[in-house]
Amino acid sequence: MSDAGLTLHYAPRSRSATALWLMEELGEPYTLESFSLATGHHKTPAFLAINPMGKVPAVVDHGRAVAELGAIAIHLADRYPAAGLAPAIDHPQRPDYLRWIFFSSAIFEPALAQKFFGWTPPASTVAWGSYDEMIRVATAGVQPGPWLLGDHFTAADVLVASGLGFGMRFGAIPAEGPLHAYVTRATDRPAYARAQAIEAREGARFPPA
Ligand SMILES: N[C@@H](CCC(=O)N[C@@H](CS)C(=O)NCC(=O)O)C(=O)O
């Protein structure tokens, strides 16, 4: 394994913000490789070697590339357990933790796109069911709280709260009730504030094209 440390490949105003929040929760030293998506850097052979999808975020951990937010979350939380962001593999809450990680990318993301783009696919056929089912399960999941696994804040909360907050900012998820209270709790965390400060700095450095 190379000893090049931990690097987050990041672009402002993108899902990279979720990985940035994860990094700040992790508390490990890392290098931020920041660029504007307008440069097309994420479609170059060098970047495609890190993430063949040519999308951000991506992480390189001592020479090992990890892409996809769910995979990044699982990898970082397990590899740096001092941050306490994941239940151990034999912990009774581990299956629920994994379900929420996958909920974020396999159910939440496409359900939000369904709402946003006005798709009307049959709920029994598509993998994510429906937007309404997603909202029902998420709303039940954040109660009684404070976190998805009760008292234990995990990497799954970063993914789910980040996605819900994004949906609320764009009006695709009502900013009210238990979901809003949950997002507020999560975004009150100091690591979120640190990530937002970096996001603001990098956003100013690379303004929208
Ligand atoms: N499934 C990916 C989604 C990543 C993604 O959609 N990234 C967008 C930015 S929000 C991107 O890189 N878009 C640039 C492009 O595709 O050209 C994940 O979970 O990490």
Tab-separated table of C-alpha atoms and ligand atoms in Angstrom, residues 14-15 37 42-43 54-57 68-69, ligand 1:
chain	number	residue	atom	x	y	z
A	14	SER	CA	-21.724	18.869	-5.978
A	15	ARG	CA	-22.255	15.660	-4.001
A	37	LEU	CA	-16.333	20.495	-12.955
A	42	HIS	CA	-13.176	14.419	-13.996
A	43	LYS	CA	-13.342	12.995	-17.538
A	54	GLY	CA	-15.939	10.235	-14.104
A	55	LYS	CA	-17.858	11.714	-11.186
A	56	VAL	CA	-17.033	13.293	-7.863
A	57	PRO	CA	-16.538	12.638	-5.050
A	68	GLU	CA	-19.505	6.174	-4.830
A	69	LEU	CA	-20.629	7.875	-1.642
B	1	LIG	N1	-23.414	7.878	-7.496
B	1	LIG	C1	-22.409	8.900	-7.276
B	1	LIG	C2	-22.969	10.212	-7.731
B	1	LIG	C3	-21.879	11.237	-7.962
B	1	LIG	C4	-22.392	12.377	-8.820
B	1	LIG	O1	-23.511	12.352	-9.320
B	1	LIG	N2	-21.515	13.368	-9.029
B	1	LIG	C5	-21.848	14.480	-9.903
B	1	LIG	C6	-21.812	15.795	-9.131
B	1	LIG	S1	-23.107	15.923	-7.964
B	1	LIG	C7	-20.778	14.636	-10.974
B	1	LIG	O2	-19.621	14.327	-10.755
B	1	LIG	N3	-21.162	15.148	-12.145
B	1	LIG	C8	-20.256	15.507	-13.176
B	1	LIG	C9	-20.461	14.755	-14.450
B	1	LIG	O3	-21.052	13.676	-14.439
B	1	LIG	O4	-19.986	15.253	-15.454
B	1	LIG	C10	-22.011	8.916	-5.789
B	1	LIG	O5	-22.771	8.439	-4.941
B	1	LIG	O6	-20.894	9.350	-5.473
